[in-house]
Coordinates of C-alpha atoms in Angstrom, one line a residue:
Chain E
M1 CA 83.6 174.3 122.0
T2 CA 85.9 175.3 119.2
T3 CA 88.3 177.2 121.4
R4 CA 89.3 175.9 124.8
P5 CA 89.4 178.7 127.3
S6 CA 92.2 178.9 129.8
P7 CA 91.2 178.2 133.5
R8 CA 91.0 182.0 134.0
D9 CA 87.9 182.1 131.8
L10 CA 86.0 179.6 133.9
E11 CA 82.5 180.9 134.1
P12 CA 81.8 182.1 137.7
W13 CA 78.1 181.8 137.4
S14 CA 78.2 178.1 136.5
V15 CA 77.4 175.6 139.3
V16 CA 79.9 173.2 137.8
S17 CA 82.7 174.3 135.7
V18 CA 85.3 171.9 134.4
R19 CA 88.2 172.5 132.0
G20 CA 90.6 170.1 130.4
L21 CA 90.0 167.5 133.1
S22 CA 92.1 164.3 132.7
R23 CA 92.7 161.3 134.9
H24 CA 94.7 158.3 133.9
Y25 CA 94.6 154.8 135.5
P26 CA 97.3 152.3 134.6
G27 CA 96.7 151.6 130.9
V28 CA 93.5 153.6 130.5
A29 CA 92.5 157.2 130.3
A30 CA 89.4 157.4 132.6
L31 CA 89.0 161.1 131.7
D32 CA 90.7 162.7 128.7
G33 CA 90.3 166.5 128.4
V34 CA 86.7 166.9 129.7
D35 CA 85.2 170.4 129.4
L36 CA 81.8 170.9 131.1
E37 CA 79.5 173.7 132.3
L38 CA 76.5 172.9 134.3
S39 CA 74.1 175.8 135.2
A40 CA 71.8 176.2 138.1
N41 CA 68.5 174.6 138.6
R42 CA 68.5 172.0 135.8
I43 CA 68.4 168.3 135.8
Y44 CA 71.3 166.8 133.9
G45 CA 71.7 163.2 132.6
L46 CA 75.3 162.0 132.8
L47 CA 75.3 159.1 130.4
G48 CA 77.8 156.6 129.0
R49 CA 78.8 153.0 129.1
N50 CA 80.5 151.3 132.0
G51 CA 84.1 152.6 132.2
A52 CA 83.2 155.8 130.3
G53 CA 84.5 157.9 133.2
K54 CA 81.2 159.0 134.9
T55 CA 82.1 157.9 138.4
T56 CA 85.7 159.3 138.2
L57 CA 84.3 162.6 137.0
L58 CA 81.8 162.9 139.9
Q59 CA 84.4 161.9 142.5
I60 CA 86.8 164.5 141.2
L61 CA 84.1 167.1 141.4
L62 CA 83.8 166.3 145.1
G63 CA 87.6 166.4 145.6
Q64 CA 87.5 162.7 146.5
R65 CA 89.7 161.7 143.6
F66 CA 92.5 163.8 142.1
A67 CA 92.8 164.8 138.5
D68 CA 96.1 164.5 136.6
A69 CA 95.4 167.7 134.8
G70 CA 92.6 170.3 134.5
E71 CA 90.5 172.6 136.6
V72 CA 87.3 172.2 138.6
R73 CA 85.1 174.9 140.1
L74 CA 81.9 174.4 142.0
F75 CA 80.0 177.6 142.5
G76 CA 83.1 179.3 141.2
R77 CA 85.4 177.8 143.9
R78 CA 87.9 175.0 144.0
P79 CA 86.2 172.2 145.9
Y80 CA 89.3 170.4 147.2
E81 CA 89.4 170.6 151.0
D82 CA 86.8 173.4 151.0
D83 CA 84.1 172.6 153.5
A84 CA 82.1 175.7 152.8
T85 CA 81.7 174.7 149.1
L86 CA 81.4 170.9 149.7
Q87 CA 78.5 171.2 152.2
R88 CA 76.4 172.6 149.3
V89 CA 77.0 169.4 147.3
C90 CA 75.7 165.9 147.9
L91 CA 77.0 162.9 145.9
V92 CA 75.0 159.7 146.2
R93 CA 77.2 156.8 145.2
E94 CA 76.2 153.2 144.4
S95 CA 79.2 151.9 146.3
Q96 CA 79.1 154.2 149.4
T97 CA 80.8 152.8 152.4
Y98 CA 79.0 152.7 155.7
P99 CA 80.6 151.9 159.1
D100 CA 79.8 148.4 160.2
H101 CA 78.0 149.4 163.4
F102 CA 75.8 152.0 161.8
A103 CA 72.0 151.6 161.5
V104 CA 69.9 153.4 159.0
R105 CA 68.9 156.1 161.5
H106 CA 72.6 156.7 162.3
V107 CA 73.3 157.4 158.6
L108 CA 70.4 159.9 158.5
K109 CA 71.5 161.5 161.8
A110 CA 75.0 162.0 160.3
A111 CA 73.7 163.5 157.1
S112 CA 71.4 165.8 159.1
M113 CA 74.5 167.2 160.8
L114 CA 76.4 167.8 157.6
Y115 CA 73.9 169.2 155.1
P116 CA 72.8 172.7 156.1
F117 CA 69.4 172.4 154.2
W118 CA 68.7 168.9 155.5
D119 CA 64.9 168.3 155.7
G120 CA 64.2 165.8 158.5
D121 CA 60.5 165.6 157.7
L122 CA 61.2 164.7 154.1
A123 CA 63.7 162.1 155.3
D124 CA 61.1 160.5 157.6
Q125 CA 58.5 160.5 154.8
L126 CA 60.9 158.9 152.4
L127 CA 61.9 156.2 154.9
K128 CA 58.2 155.2 155.0
D129 CA 57.8 155.4 151.3
F130 CA 60.8 153.1 150.7
D131 CA 59.8 150.8 153.6
L132 CA 63.2 151.3 155.3
P133 CA 63.5 150.1 158.9
P134 CA 65.4 152.9 160.7
R135 CA 66.9 150.6 163.3
R136 CA 68.1 148.0 160.9
S137 CA 71.9 147.7 160.7
M138 CA 73.3 148.9 157.3
K139 CA 75.2 145.6 157.1
K140 CA 71.9 143.7 157.1
L141 CA 70.2 145.7 154.3
S142 CA 69.5 144.2 150.9
R143 CA 71.2 145.8 147.9
G144 CA 67.9 147.6 147.0
M145 CA 67.5 148.9 150.6
L146 CA 71.1 150.2 150.5
S147 CA 70.3 152.1 147.3
A148 CA 67.2 153.4 148.9
V149 CA 69.1 154.9 151.9
G150 CA 71.4 156.7 149.4
V151 CA 68.3 158.1 147.6
V152 CA 66.8 159.3 150.8
V153 CA 70.0 161.0 151.8
G154 CA 70.3 162.6 148.3
L155 CA 66.8 163.9 148.3
A156 CA 66.6 165.1 151.9
S157 CA 69.9 166.8 151.8
R158 CA 68.3 169.5 149.6
A159 CA 71.9 170.3 148.5
E160 CA 72.1 172.9 145.9
L161 CA 74.0 170.5 143.7
T162 CA 72.9 166.9 144.1
L163 CA 74.7 164.1 142.1
F164 CA 73.2 160.6 141.8
D165 CA 75.7 158.1 140.6
E166 CA 73.7 155.0 139.5
P167 CA 71.5 155.2 142.6
Y168 CA 69.0 152.6 141.5
L169 CA 71.0 149.3 141.9
G170 CA 68.7 146.6 143.2
L171 CA 65.7 149.0 143.3
D172 CA 62.7 147.4 141.7
A173 CA 60.7 149.3 139.0
Y174 CA 58.2 150.5 141.6
A175 CA 60.9 152.0 143.9
R176 CA 62.7 153.6 140.9
Q177 CA 59.5 155.2 139.8
L178 CA 59.0 156.4 143.4
F179 CA 62.5 157.9 143.2
Y180 CA 61.8 159.7 139.9
D181 CA 58.5 161.0 141.1
R182 CA 59.9 162.3 144.4
L183 CA 62.9 163.9 142.7
L184 CA 60.6 165.7 140.2
A185 CA 58.2 166.8 142.9
D186 CA 61.0 168.1 145.2
F187 CA 62.7 169.7 142.2
T188 CA 59.6 171.6 141.3
E189 CA 59.1 172.8 144.8
R190 CA 62.8 173.8 145.4
P191 CA 64.8 173.9 142.2
R192 CA 68.4 172.8 142.5
T193 CA 71.0 171.4 140.1
V194 CA 70.7 167.6 139.8
V195 CA 73.0 165.2 137.9
L196 CA 71.7 161.7 137.3
S197 CA 74.3 159.3 136.1
T198 CA 72.4 156.3 134.8
H199 CA 72.2 153.4 132.4
L200 CA 68.4 153.3 132.4
I201 CA 68.1 156.1 129.9
D202 CA 64.5 155.5 128.8
E203 CA 63.3 155.7 132.4
V204 CA 64.8 159.2 132.9
A205 CA 64.3 160.5 129.3
T206 CA 61.4 162.7 130.3
L207 CA 63.2 163.8 133.5
I208 CA 66.5 165.1 132.2
E209 CA 66.7 168.5 130.5
H210 CA 70.2 168.2 129.4
V211 CA 72.3 165.3 128.2
V212 CA 76.1 164.9 128.8
L213 CA 77.4 161.7 127.1
L214 CA 80.8 160.5 128.1
H215 CA 82.6 158.0 125.9
Q216 CA 86.1 156.7 126.7
G217 CA 86.8 159.7 128.9
R218 CA 85.6 162.3 126.5
V219 CA 82.5 164.4 126.1
L220 CA 80.7 163.0 123.1
I221 CA 77.4 164.9 123.5
D222 CA 76.7 168.0 125.5
S223 CA 73.3 169.2 124.5
D224 CA 69.9 170.0 125.9
T225 CA 67.6 167.0 125.5
E226 CA 65.1 168.7 123.2
S227 CA 67.4 169.9 120.6
L228 CA 69.4 166.7 120.8
L229 CA 66.2 164.7 119.9
D230 CA 65.3 167.3 117.2
S231 CA 68.7 166.9 115.6
A232 CA 68.2 163.2 114.8
A233 CA 65.5 161.1 113.2
L234 CA 64.8 157.6 112.1
V235 CA 64.4 157.6 108.4
T236 CA 62.8 154.6 106.7
G237 CA 62.3 153.8 103.0
P238 CA 63.9 152.2 100.0
E239 CA 67.6 151.7 100.4
D240 CA 68.6 154.0 97.5
V241 CA 66.3 156.8 98.5
V242 CA 67.5 156.7 102.2
E243 CA 71.1 156.8 101.0
R244 CA 70.4 159.8 98.7
F245 CA 68.8 161.7 101.6
A246 CA 71.6 160.7 104.0
A247 CA 74.4 161.5 101.6
D248 CA 75.3 164.9 103.1
R249 CA 74.3 163.9 106.6
R250 CA 75.7 161.7 109.3
V251 CA 74.3 158.2 109.6
L252 CA 74.8 156.7 113.1
H253 CA 73.3 153.4 112.3
R254 CA 71.7 151.4 109.5
D255 CA 69.2 148.5 109.7
D256 CA 68.0 146.6 106.7
L257 CA 64.7 144.7 106.4
G258 CA 64.8 143.2 103.0
R259 CA 64.8 146.2 100.6
V260 CA 63.7 148.6 103.3
R261 CA 66.4 150.5 105.0
R262 CA 66.0 152.3 108.3
A263 CA 68.8 154.8 109.2
T264 CA 69.4 156.8 112.3
V265 CA 70.4 160.1 110.8
T266 CA 71.7 163.3 112.4
G267 CA 72.7 166.6 111.1
R268 CA 70.3 169.1 109.5
M269 CA 67.3 167.2 110.7
G270 CA 65.3 170.2 111.8
R271 CA 62.0 171.1 110.3
P272 CA 63.3 171.6 106.7
G273 CA 65.3 168.4 106.9
R274 CA 62.2 166.5 107.9
A275 CA 60.1 168.1 105.2
E276 CA 62.8 167.1 102.7
A277 CA 62.7 163.5 103.8
V278 CA 58.9 163.4 103.7
A279 CA 59.0 164.9 100.2
L280 CA 61.2 162.0 99.1
G281 CA 58.6 159.6 100.3
L282 CA 60.5 158.5 103.4
A283 CA 58.9 157.8 106.8
V284 CA 60.4 160.0 109.5
E285 CA 60.2 159.1 113.2
P286 CA 61.7 160.6 116.3
V287 CA 64.6 158.6 117.8
P288 CA 64.1 157.5 121.4
L289 CA 66.8 159.0 123.6
Q290 CA 68.2 155.7 124.7
Q291 CA 68.6 154.6 121.1
L292 CA 70.2 157.8 120.1
V293 CA 72.7 157.6 122.9
V294 CA 73.5 153.9 122.1
R295 CA 73.9 154.7 118.4
S296 CA 76.1 157.7 119.0
T297 CA 78.3 155.7 121.3
G298 CA 78.5 152.9 118.7
A299 CA 79.2 155.3 115.9
A300 CA 82.0 156.8 117.9
G301 CA 83.6 153.4 118.2
A302 CA 87.0 153.0 119.7
A303 CA 88.8 156.3 120.2
P304 CA 91.6 157.1 117.8
P305 CA 95.1 157.0 119.3
R306 CA 95.4 159.8 121.9
A307 CA 98.3 161.6 120.4
A308 CA 96.7 161.9 117.0
S309 CA 93.3 163.1 118.2
T310 CA 94.0 166.2 120.1
D311 CA 92.4 168.6 117.6
T312 CA 89.0 166.9 117.1
P313 CA 87.9 166.1 120.7
V314 CA 84.1 166.6 120.4
E315 CA 83.3 166.2 116.7
L316 CA 80.0 164.5 117.1
G317 CA 79.0 166.6 120.1
A318 CA 79.3 169.6 117.8
S319 CA 77.3 168.1 115.0
T320 CA 74.5 166.9 117.1
G321 CA 74.5 169.3 119.9
Q322 CA 74.4 172.6 118.0
Q323 CA 71.8 171.7 115.4
P324 CA 68.8 173.9 115.9
Chain M
M1 CA 77.2 172.8 162.6
N2 CA 81.0 173.2 162.8
R3 CA 82.3 170.4 160.6
P4 CA 85.0 168.9 162.8
L5 CA 82.6 169.0 165.8
A6 CA 80.0 167.2 163.6
V7 CA 82.6 164.6 162.6
A8 CA 83.4 163.9 166.3
R9 CA 79.7 163.7 167.2
I10 CA 78.8 161.4 164.3
Q11 CA 81.3 158.9 165.6
L12 CA 79.5 158.9 168.9
V13 CA 76.1 158.5 167.3
A14 CA 76.4 154.8 167.6
W15 CA 78.0 155.2 171.1
P16 CA 77.9 151.6 172.3
T17 CA 80.7 150.8 169.9
A18 CA 82.8 153.9 170.7
I19 CA 82.5 153.8 174.4
G20 CA 80.9 150.5 175.3
W21 CA 83.5 148.2 173.8
P22 CA 86.6 149.6 175.5
L23 CA 84.8 149.7 178.8
G24 CA 83.2 146.3 178.4
I25 CA 86.5 144.7 177.6
L26 CA 88.2 146.4 180.5
A27 CA 85.4 145.2 182.8
I28 CA 85.8 141.6 181.5
A29 CA 89.6 141.7 181.9
F30 CA 89.1 143.1 185.4
A31 CA 86.6 140.4 186.3
V32 CA 88.8 137.6 185.0
N33 CA 91.7 139.0 187.0
L34 CA 89.6 139.3 190.1
L35 CA 88.5 135.7 189.8
V36 CA 92.1 134.5 189.4
F37 CA 93.2 136.5 192.4
A38 CA 90.4 135.2 194.4
A39 CA 91.3 131.6 193.5
I40 CA 94.9 132.1 194.5
A41 CA 94.0 134.3 197.5
G42 CA 96.6 134.7 200.2
E43 CA 99.5 133.4 198.2
P44 CA 101.8 136.2 196.8
A45 CA 101.0 139.5 198.3
D46 CA 100.9 142.6 196.0
A47 CA 100.9 140.7 192.7
T48 CA 100.4 142.8 189.5
T49 CA 98.5 142.2 186.3
G50 CA 98.7 143.6 182.8
G51 CA 94.9 143.4 182.2
Q52 CA 94.7 147.2 182.0
A53 CA 96.4 147.0 178.7
S54 CA 93.2 145.6 177.1
I55 CA 91.5 149.0 177.1
Y56 CA 94.4 150.5 175.2
V57 CA 94.3 147.8 172.6
V58 CA 90.6 148.4 172.0
F59 CA 91.3 152.1 171.7
F60 CA 93.8 151.4 169.0
V61 CA 91.4 149.2 167.0
T62 CA 88.7 151.8 167.3
Y63 CA 90.7 154.5 165.5
L64 CA 92.1 152.0 163.0
Q65 CA 88.5 151.3 162.1
S66 CA 87.6 154.9 162.1
V67 CA 90.0 155.6 159.2
S68 CA 89.0 152.5 157.3
Q69 CA 85.2 152.9 157.7
V70 CA 84.2 156.3 159.0
F71 CA 86.5 158.3 156.8
P72 CA 85.2 156.9 153.5
F73 CA 81.7 157.1 154.8
L74 CA 82.1 160.8 155.8
S75 CA 83.9 161.6 152.5
G76 CA 80.8 160.4 150.8
L77 CA 78.8 162.9 152.9
S78 CA 80.9 165.8 151.6
V79 CA 83.3 166.0 154.5
T80 CA 86.9 167.2 153.7
R81 CA 89.9 165.3 154.8
R82 CA 90.9 168.2 157.1
A83 CA 87.5 168.2 158.9
Y84 CA 87.6 164.5 159.3
F85 CA 91.1 164.6 160.8
A86 CA 90.4 167.5 163.1
G87 CA 87.2 166.0 164.3
T88 CA 88.7 162.6 164.9
A89 CA 91.8 163.9 166.6
L90 CA 89.5 165.9 168.9
L91 CA 87.7 162.7 169.7
V92 CA 91.0 160.9 170.4
L93 CA 92.0 163.7 172.8
A94 CA 88.6 163.9 174.6
Q95 CA 88.3 160.2 174.9
S96 CA 91.9 159.8 176.2
V97 CA 91.3 162.3 179.0
L98 CA 88.0 160.8 179.8
F99 CA 89.2 157.2 180.0
A100 CA 92.3 158.4 182.0
L101 CA 90.0 160.1 184.5
L102 CA 88.1 156.9 184.8
L103 CA 91.3 154.8 185.4
L104 CA 92.3 157.4 188.0
L105 CA 89.0 157.0 189.8
L106 CA 89.3 153.3 189.8
L107 CA 92.9 153.5 191.0
G108 CA 91.6 155.5 194.0
V109 CA 89.1 152.8 194.7
E110 CA 91.8 150.2 194.4
I111 CA 94.0 151.9 196.9
A112 CA 91.2 152.6 199.3
S113 CA 90.0 148.9 199.1
G114 CA 93.5 147.5 199.6
G115 CA 93.6 146.0 196.1
W116 CA 89.9 145.1 195.9
G117 CA 90.4 143.2 199.1
L118 CA 92.7 140.8 197.5
G119 CA 95.9 142.8 197.2
M120 CA 95.5 143.0 193.4
D121 CA 97.2 145.9 191.6
F122 CA 95.0 146.2 188.5
F123 CA 95.1 149.9 187.9
G124 CA 98.3 150.9 189.8
I125 CA 100.9 148.7 188.3
G126 CA 104.6 149.0 189.0
Y127 CA 106.4 151.9 187.4
L128 CA 103.1 153.4 186.1
R129 CA 102.3 154.4 189.7
Q130 CA 102.8 158.1 190.4
E131 CA 102.4 159.8 193.7
N132 CA 101.2 163.1 192.1
V133 CA 97.6 162.9 190.8
V134 CA 98.3 165.2 187.8
L135 CA 101.3 163.1 186.8
Q136 CA 99.2 159.9 187.3
L137 CA 96.6 161.4 185.0
A138 CA 99.3 162.2 182.4
V139 CA 100.7 158.6 182.6
Y140 CA 97.2 157.2 181.9
T141 CA 96.3 159.7 179.2
V142 CA 99.4 159.7 177.0
P143 CA 99.4 156.0 176.1
F144 CA 95.8 156.5 174.9
L145 CA 96.9 159.3 172.7
A146 CA 99.7 157.3 171.3
M147 CA 97.5 154.2 170.6
G148 CA 94.7 156.3 169.1
F149 CA 97.1 158.1 166.7
L150 CA 98.9 154.9 165.9
G151 CA 95.6 153.4 164.9
M152 CA 94.8 156.4 162.7
F153 CA 98.3 156.3 161.2
L154 CA 98.1 152.7 160.3
G155 CA 94.6 153.2 159.0
V156 CA 95.8 155.9 156.7
V157 CA 98.7 153.7 155.4
F158 CA 96.3 151.0 154.6
R159 CA 93.7 153.3 153.0
R160 CA 96.2 154.9 150.8
W161 CA 98.8 152.2 150.0
G162 CA 96.8 149.0 150.7
T163 CA 98.3 145.7 151.8
N164 CA 101.6 146.5 150.0
G165 CA 101.9 149.7 152.1
M166 CA 101.5 147.8 155.3
F167 CA 104.1 145.2 154.3
A168 CA 106.5 148.0 153.2
L169 CA 106.0 149.8 156.5
A170 CA 106.6 146.6 158.5
L171 CA 109.7 146.0 156.4
L172 CA 110.9 149.6 157.0
V173 CA 110.4 149.3 160.7
L174 CA 112.2 146.0 160.9
A175 CA 115.1 147.4 158.8
V176 CA 115.5 150.4 161.0
L177 CA 115.4 148.4 164.2
G178 CA 117.8 145.9 162.7
A179 CA 120.2 148.7 161.7
V180 CA 120.0 150.2 165.2
V181 CA 120.7 146.8 166.8
A182 CA 123.7 146.2 164.4
L183 CA 125.0 149.7 165.0
V184 CA 124.8 149.4 168.8
T185 CA 126.4 145.9 168.8
W186 CA 129.2 147.1 166.5
R187 CA 129.9 150.1 168.6
Q188 CA 129.6 147.9 171.7
A189 CA 127.2 150.4 173.1
W190 CA 124.7 148.2 174.9
P191 CA 125.8 149.3 178.3
T192 CA 125.2 152.9 177.3
V193 CA 121.8 152.0 175.9
G194 CA 121.0 150.1 179.1
R195 CA 122.1 153.1 181.2
W196 CA 119.8 155.4 179.2
F197 CA 116.8 153.2 180.0
V198 CA 117.8 153.2 183.7
D199 CA 118.5 156.9 183.8
T200 CA 115.4 158.0 181.9
P201 CA 112.9 159.0 184.6
P202 CA 109.8 156.7 184.5
L203 CA 107.6 159.7 183.8
A204 CA 109.5 160.4 180.6
M205 CA 109.4 156.8 179.7
V206 CA 105.6 156.3 180.0
A207 CA 104.4 159.8 179.3
G208 CA 107.2 162.0 177.7
W209 CA 108.4 159.8 174.8
P210 CA 104.9 158.4 174.0
L211 CA 103.7 161.9 173.7
V212 CA 106.4 162.7 171.2
L213 CA 105.4 159.5 169.4
A214 CA 101.7 160.5 169.5
V215 CA 102.4 163.9 168.0
L216 CA 104.6 162.4 165.3
L217 CA 102.1 159.8 164.4
A218 CA 99.3 162.4 164.3
A219 CA 101.3 164.6 161.9
L220 CA 102.2 161.6 159.6
A221 CA 98.5 160.5 159.6
Y222 CA 97.4 164.0 158.5
L223 CA 100.0 164.3 155.8
G224 CA 99.1 160.9 154.5
L225 CA 95.4 161.6 154.6
R226 CA 95.7 164.8 152.5
R227 CA 96.3 162.9 149.3
T228 CA 94.2 159.7 150.1
E229 CA 91.4 158.8 147.7
P230 CA 88.8 157.4 150.1

């Protein structure tokens, strides 16, 4: 991440390869120099607050939106207007448009004609699992049912790259668990590259193998989940001891309960770091993924002015992501 | 499956809307006309009616809606703009010819039955009548093409530039027409214009120029679509 390769160096073996991607809307940079490599057959979590740029990024990957600057490759090829590449990709959007006169079965019929690996049996099974009436008009579906149709399309498409952009809106806890279970089962059977863009981080914490955190259009964290969680810890103890321990580390957040301080610490928190904390008499706990993401986003705060910040784009990502 | 072909077929998946509406509305317009003619039976012989235009209007609306609803839907299913356009244009072509054949068939019935027994010219109106069957087919087909691509074109303008785009386009059309009228008046060229309308063969008027218009609209729709964010 220290040197930014030119577009020529895009890695041909990556499923998704993104370099210097920027997109500005009036008054706001939705994406601001995003670099990303996603490799085959993993489940990625694309995290970030509302407006962090997740949807814009996913739509640019599909060639639905246009970037102001930067390069995108899917399977080593430019996706824009390339049917051969795009039919290997399925993006499930929360705000997908459906023709007024289409019923559920029409949507599935359409998808079956467009995705070469479409699995009709799986789609039928999922319809039953999610209690979807195939003859019901899309206009008459509840918010949750609409989301369920998207989930069915995404899973049954068996596309080599499947992107879910907040697919759970209106789905109850039971239906969401069903989705996660089905996704994992299908993934185990036929590995593919999955990107889950979601706010419900705790629900997918065990599912996602790699975390990409977007914040104000930049990549804040790009790390596999395990080493990300290993790189941080909740350290609890007397205020002065905690601060002594944290002096040469990065503190994402502090909570005080009387004299007791609890700090979310990252940087050099591998086994030796933990041992050091324990030796000081501090309590060390793992940080739940959701909390780590929230604290990292909070610590990043508002982005510095664009012009002044060009040489430190992924400072935190480097410190958390590359810690062994 | 071939992507453009799939795009065309998907729009026929819910066929009652694609085929049923135009035919249904034509049937209703026909029935209403038939009733009116029956009510005034025997009065003016060989009266004509514009009821046939209804099917062309429905055709226009169908493809306007295709761009506003089917295009974003299919984009969401990984279809490129090119494949969407090719498939939909194919559908416009096929449906135009099919509907024109149907109109031709009904015209045959109309002639054979002496205007449905009431002297009503529903399908063979005025200058649209051609003696040659092939020319008659062309006269029926081309307006469908023009209406279909007009629908697509306006759909693209709306998708890409929104309400402002539609107003700007209306303004542009008005400005151009106004300028033409002013120019013709200033040059005192109205007789020439009138003569042009008289001199242009009816076939060119109802098939030739609309075909040029259809091709132009199709090209503009495609160019606009290329950079549309669905």
